[in-house]
Coordinates of C-alpha atoms and ligand atoms in Angstrom, one line a residue:
M1 CA 3.7 -18.5 19.4
Y2 CA 2.0 -17.4 22.7
G3 CA 4.8 -19.1 24.3
N4 CA 2.6 -22.7 22.6
N5 CA 4.7 -24.1 19.9
P6 CA 6.2 -27.1 19.5
M7 CA 10.1 -26.0 19.3
R8 CA 10.6 -27.8 16.0
P9 CA 14.6 -28.7 14.6
Q10 CA 16.0 -27.5 11.2
E11 CA 14.6 -29.7 8.2
D12 CA 17.1 -31.7 6.0
S13 CA 15.3 -30.8 2.6
D14 CA 15.7 -30.2 -0.9
G15 CA 13.9 -27.2 -0.2
Q16 CA 11.4 -27.5 -4.0
K17 CA 8.2 -27.6 -1.0
L18 CA 7.9 -25.5 1.8
W19 CA 5.3 -25.5 4.3
V20 CA 3.9 -22.4 3.9
Q21 CA 1.5 -20.5 7.6
E22 CA 1.3 -17.5 5.1
V23 CA 2.2 -14.6 2.1
F24 CA 0.2 -11.7 2.8
Y25 CA 1.0 -7.7 1.1
T26 CA 1.5 -5.3 3.3
L27 CA 3.7 -2.4 4.7
Q28 CA 7.4 -3.7 6.9
G29 CA 6.4 -1.9 9.6
E30 CA 9.5 -2.6 11.5
A31 CA 13.5 -1.6 11.3
I32 CA 15.1 -1.6 7.9
F33 CA 12.5 -1.1 5.7
A34 CA 10.0 0.2 8.0
G35 CA 6.7 2.0 5.6
Q36 CA 7.8 0.6 2.3
P37 CA 5.9 -2.2 0.4
A38 CA 6.4 -5.5 0.8
V39 CA 5.1 -9.1 -0.2
F40 CA 5.4 -11.4 3.3
V41 CA 6.2 -15.3 3.0
R42 CA 4.9 -15.9 6.4
L43 CA 7.3 -19.6 7.3
G44 CA 5.6 -22.6 9.7
G45 CA 7.2 -24.3 13.1
C46 CA 9.9 -22.2 15.2
N47 CA 13.0 -24.1 16.6
L48 CA 12.8 -21.4 19.7
R49 CA 9.6 -20.6 21.9
C50 CA 9.0 -16.7 23.7
Y51 CA 7.0 -17.1 25.6
W52 CA 6.0 -13.5 24.4
C53 CA 6.3 -14.1 20.9
D54 CA 2.6 -12.7 18.8
T55 CA 2.8 -14.8 15.9
D56 CA 0.7 -17.4 14.4
F57 CA 2.6 -20.1 13.0
E58 CA 1.3 -23.7 13.4
S59 CA -2.5 -23.1 11.7
S60 CA -1.3 -23.9 8.5
T61 CA -1.6 -26.8 5.8
Y62 CA -0.2 -25.3 2.5
N63 CA 3.0 -27.3 1.7
P64 CA 3.4 -25.6 -2.4
S65 CA 5.9 -26.7 -4.5
L66 CA 7.9 -23.7 -5.3
D67 CA 7.0 -22.8 -8.4
E68 CA 3.2 -22.9 -7.1
L69 CA 5.1 -20.3 -4.0
V70 CA 7.1 -18.0 -6.4
A71 CA 3.7 -17.2 -8.1
H72 CA 1.7 -17.3 -5.6
V73 CA 3.7 -14.8 -4.7
E74 CA 4.1 -13.0 -8.2
S75 CA -0.1 -12.7 -8.0
V76 CA -0.3 -10.6 -4.7
R77 CA 2.7 -8.2 -6.0
P78 CA 2.2 -5.2 -7.6
A79 CA 4.8 -3.1 -10.4
V80 CA 4.9 -1.0 -7.2
C81 CA 7.2 -3.9 -4.5
D82 CA 10.3 -4.9 -4.6
L83 CA 10.9 -6.6 -1.3
I84 CA 9.9 -10.1 -0.3
V85 CA 9.8 -10.4 3.4
I86 CA 10.1 -13.8 4.8
T87 CA 9.5 -14.9 7.9
G88 CA 8.0 -16.8 10.4
G89 CA 8.3 -19.0 13.0
E90 CA 11.8 -19.3 12.1
P91 CA 12.9 -18.6 8.3
L92 CA 15.9 -20.7 8.7
R93 CA 14.7 -23.8 9.5
Q94 CA 13.8 -24.7 6.3
N95 CA 16.3 -25.0 3.2
I96 CA 14.4 -21.5 1.2
N97 CA 18.1 -21.7 -0.3
P98 CA 16.3 -22.3 -4.0
F99 CA 13.4 -19.9 -3.5
V100 CA 15.6 -17.1 -2.0
T101 CA 18.1 -17.5 -5.4
R102 CA 14.3 -17.4 -7.7
L103 CA 13.5 -14.2 -5.5
L104 CA 16.8 -12.7 -7.1
E105 CA 17.1 -14.1 -9.7
K106 CA 13.5 -12.3 -10.5
G107 CA 15.6 -9.1 -9.2
L108 CA 13.4 -8.5 -6.6
R109 CA 15.0 -7.4 -2.9
V110 CA 15.0 -10.4 0.3
Q111 CA 14.8 -9.4 3.8
I112 CA 14.7 -12.1 6.1
E113 CA 13.7 -11.9 9.3
T114 CA 15.9 -14.1 11.9
S115 CA 16.6 -14.9 15.6
G116 CA 19.8 -15.8 14.6
S117 CA 19.5 -18.5 15.9
L118 CA 20.0 -21.3 13.0
N119 CA 21.8 -20.7 9.9
L120 CA 21.3 -21.7 6.1
D121 CA 23.6 -21.6 3.2
L122 CA 22.3 -19.0 0.8
P123 CA 24.0 -17.5 -1.5
E124 CA 25.8 -13.6 -0.4
H125 CA 24.1 -10.6 -2.8
P126 CA 23.7 -7.0 -2.6
R127 CA 19.6 -7.6 -2.6
L128 CA 19.7 -9.9 0.9
F129 CA 18.9 -8.4 3.2
F130 CA 19.7 -10.1 7.3
L131 CA 17.6 -8.8 9.5
C132 CA 18.3 -10.1 13.1
S133 CA 16.3 -10.2 16.6
P134 CA 17.9 -12.1 18.4
K135 CA 16.3 -14.4 21.3
T136 CA 19.1 -16.6 22.6
T137 CA 22.1 -16.5 24.8
K138 CA 24.2 -16.7 21.5
L139 CA 24.0 -16.6 17.9
H140 CA 24.6 -19.5 15.9
P141 CA 28.4 -18.4 14.2
G142 CA 27.2 -18.8 10.3
I143 CA 25.0 -16.3 10.1
A144 CA 26.3 -14.0 13.0
P145 CA 28.0 -12.0 10.2
R146 CA 26.0 -12.3 7.9
I147 CA 23.5 -10.3 9.6
S148 CA 22.8 -6.7 8.4
A149 CA 21.1 -5.7 11.4
F150 CA 19.9 -6.0 15.0
K151 CA 16.2 -4.8 15.8
Y152 CA 16.6 -5.9 19.7
V153 CA 12.8 -6.7 21.9
V154 CA 13.2 -4.8 24.8
A155 CA 10.6 -4.4 28.0
L156 CA 10.5 -2.1 30.3
G157 CA 13.5 -3.0 33.3
E158 CA 14.6 -5.9 31.5
T159 CA 17.7 -3.9 29.7
D160 CA 21.4 -4.3 31.3
P161 CA 21.8 -0.4 32.0
Q162 CA 25.6 -0.5 30.3
D163 CA 24.2 -0.9 27.9
G164 CA 20.8 -0.7 27.1
L165 CA 19.8 -4.5 25.3
P166 CA 18.2 -7.7 26.8
V167 CA 18.7 -9.7 30.1
M168 CA 16.3 -11.8 30.3
S169 CA 15.4 -15.0 28.6
T170 CA 13.0 -14.7 25.7
Q171 CA 12.4 -18.5 26.0
K172 CA 11.2 -18.4 30.5
R173 CA 9.5 -15.5 32.3
D174 CA 12.0 -13.9 34.7
M175 CA 15.2 -15.8 34.1
A176 CA 17.8 -13.5 33.3
A177 CA 19.7 -14.5 30.2
R178 CA 22.2 -12.3 28.8
I179 CA 20.2 -11.8 25.2
A180 CA 23.5 -12.5 22.7
R181 CA 24.9 -9.2 21.5
P182 CA 25.4 -7.5 19.0
V183 CA 28.2 -8.0 16.2
E184 CA 30.4 -4.9 16.6
G185 CA 29.7 -2.1 14.1
S186 CA 26.8 -3.2 13.0
R187 CA 23.1 -1.1 12.4
V188 CA 21.3 -2.1 16.2
Y189 CA 17.4 -0.9 16.6
V190 CA 15.2 -1.8 19.9
M191 CA 11.2 -2.0 19.1
P192 CA 8.9 -1.9 22.3
R193 CA 7.3 -5.2 23.2
D194 CA 4.0 -6.0 22.9
D195 CA 2.6 -7.1 26.8
Q196 CA -0.8 -7.0 25.0
D197 CA -1.5 -4.4 27.7
P198 CA -1.3 -0.5 26.9
E199 CA -0.1 0.5 30.4
R200 CA 2.8 -1.9 30.0
N201 CA 3.3 -0.9 25.8
R202 CA 3.4 2.7 26.9
A203 CA 6.5 2.0 29.6
N204 CA 8.2 -0.8 27.2
M205 CA 7.4 2.1 23.9
Q206 CA 8.8 5.2 26.8
E207 CA 11.8 3.1 28.0
C208 CA 12.2 1.9 24.1
A209 CA 13.4 5.4 23.4
R210 CA 15.2 6.5 26.4
I211 CA 17.7 3.5 25.6
A212 CA 17.7 5.0 21.7
M213 CA 18.2 7.9 23.0
T214 CA 20.8 7.4 25.6
F215 CA 22.8 4.0 23.1
G216 CA 22.2 5.8 20.7
Y217 CA 20.4 3.3 18.7
T218 CA 17.0 3.3 16.4
L219 CA 13.6 3.3 17.8
T220 CA 11.1 1.0 15.7
L221 CA 7.7 0.7 16.7
Q222 CA 5.0 -2.3 14.9
T223 CA 3.8 0.5 12.6
H224 CA 0.9 -2.1 10.8
K225 CA -0.5 -2.4 14.3
L226 CA -0.8 0.9 14.7
L227 CA -2.0 0.8 11.2
G228 CA -4.2 -2.3 12.0
I229 CA -3.2 -3.8 9.2
N230 CA -1.4 -7.2 9.0
Ligands
SAM301 C1 7.2 -13.9 15.0 S1 9.6 -13.2 14.9 C2 9.6 -14.4 13.1 C3 11.4 -13.9 12.4 C4 12.2 -15.2 14.3 N1 11.3 -16.7 14.6 C5 12.5 -13.7 14.7 O1 12.2 -14.3 16.2 O2 12.9 -12.9 15.0 C6 9.2 -11.8 13.6 C7 9.6 -10.4 14.6 O3 8.3 -10.1 15.2 C8 9.0 -10.2 17.2 N2 8.4 -9.7 17.3 C9 7.8 -11.2 18.1 N3 6.8 -11.6 19.5 C10 7.2 -9.4 20.0 C11 6.3 -9.0 20.1 N4 5.5 -9.6 21.6 N5 6.5 -7.4 20.8 C12 7.6 -7.4 20.1 N6 7.8 -7.6 18.7 C13 7.9 -9.0 18.9 C14 10.4 -10.7 16.6 O4 11.0 -10.2 17.9 C15 10.4 -10.4 15.6 O5 11.6 -9.1 14.7
2KA302 N1 3.3 -5.7 8.6 C1 4.4 -6.0 9.1 N2 5.4 -5.4 9.5 C2 6.9 -6.7 9.4 N3 8.1 -6.9 10.1 C3 7.9 -8.1 10.8 C4 7.2 -9.2 10.9 C5 7.3 -10.0 11.4 O1 6.5 -11.3 12.5 O2 8.6 -11.3 10.7 C6 6.1 -8.5 10.5 C7 4.1 -8.6 10.4 O3 3.8 -9.5 11.4 N4 3.8 -7.3 10.2
SF4_303 S1 11.9 -17.5 17.4 FE1 10.3 -15.7 16.6 S2 8.7 -17.4 15.8 FE2 9.7 -18.1 16.9 S3 8.6 -17.9 19.2 FE3 10.7 -16.2 18.7 S4 9.3 -14.2 17.9 FE4 8.3 -16.4 17.6
MG304 MG1 5.0 -10.1 12.8

């Protein structure tokens, strides 16, 4: 959250109540399901503090029960949409197992946006997808084998010329840190970092395109920002 959020530990709860920042119907803007209608459930709190984080996840007092949250999702989800994206903050910080299980039982697809720094016992299911955007030098060993695809946030001048992936800390500006590399054989997306400056953003976008073409990664933009939607 713009680099000024408390770093909150993983919770040990029964998952029957969750701290939710917002629930909204939109188009998935990034990576594997980009362009697809999706209901986003943004959870509160994060265990990390990326100085360039573009999201508010600390300003909500909404703590719905499981039934209330599922009803809320269904109230904003048209029949044409079967994709639920759970993000945050860091969604694996809370026990989302009962919530994910309910969504899968409804026949929905569930995609989780995670930094890969925490693990959580979640069902093995063909309609459950983990998109990992690494922020730390190591991934949690429990989550690494579950990751469907990797999405690296890239800024010009902050990548390794050998593989085009980040070598600067996400937590402390101007500090070197070799961000965890993808699991062998995984799909890799590169996404330009939004530095809140049109010049720099353009440079990051062009660097992303160069890296994708050099190393065979897939470029993804933050399409929702181009569209001016949430
Ligand atoms: C706000 S995070 C929440 C999920 C999880 N904590 C994570 O980092 O993947 C959602 C996505 O936004 C990306 N993101 C955050 N700030 C960004 C920025 N300034 N520019 C581009 N992507 C950003 C993250 O890398 C992540 O892929
Ligand atoms: N439309 C839209 N797509 C997204 N994909 C990942 C997002 C996130 O913040 O996790 C996000 C988001 O915030 N909005
Ligand atoms: S891990 Fe994700 S939510 Fe947490 S500060 Fe970093 S980008 Fe923001
Ligand atoms: Mg976002």
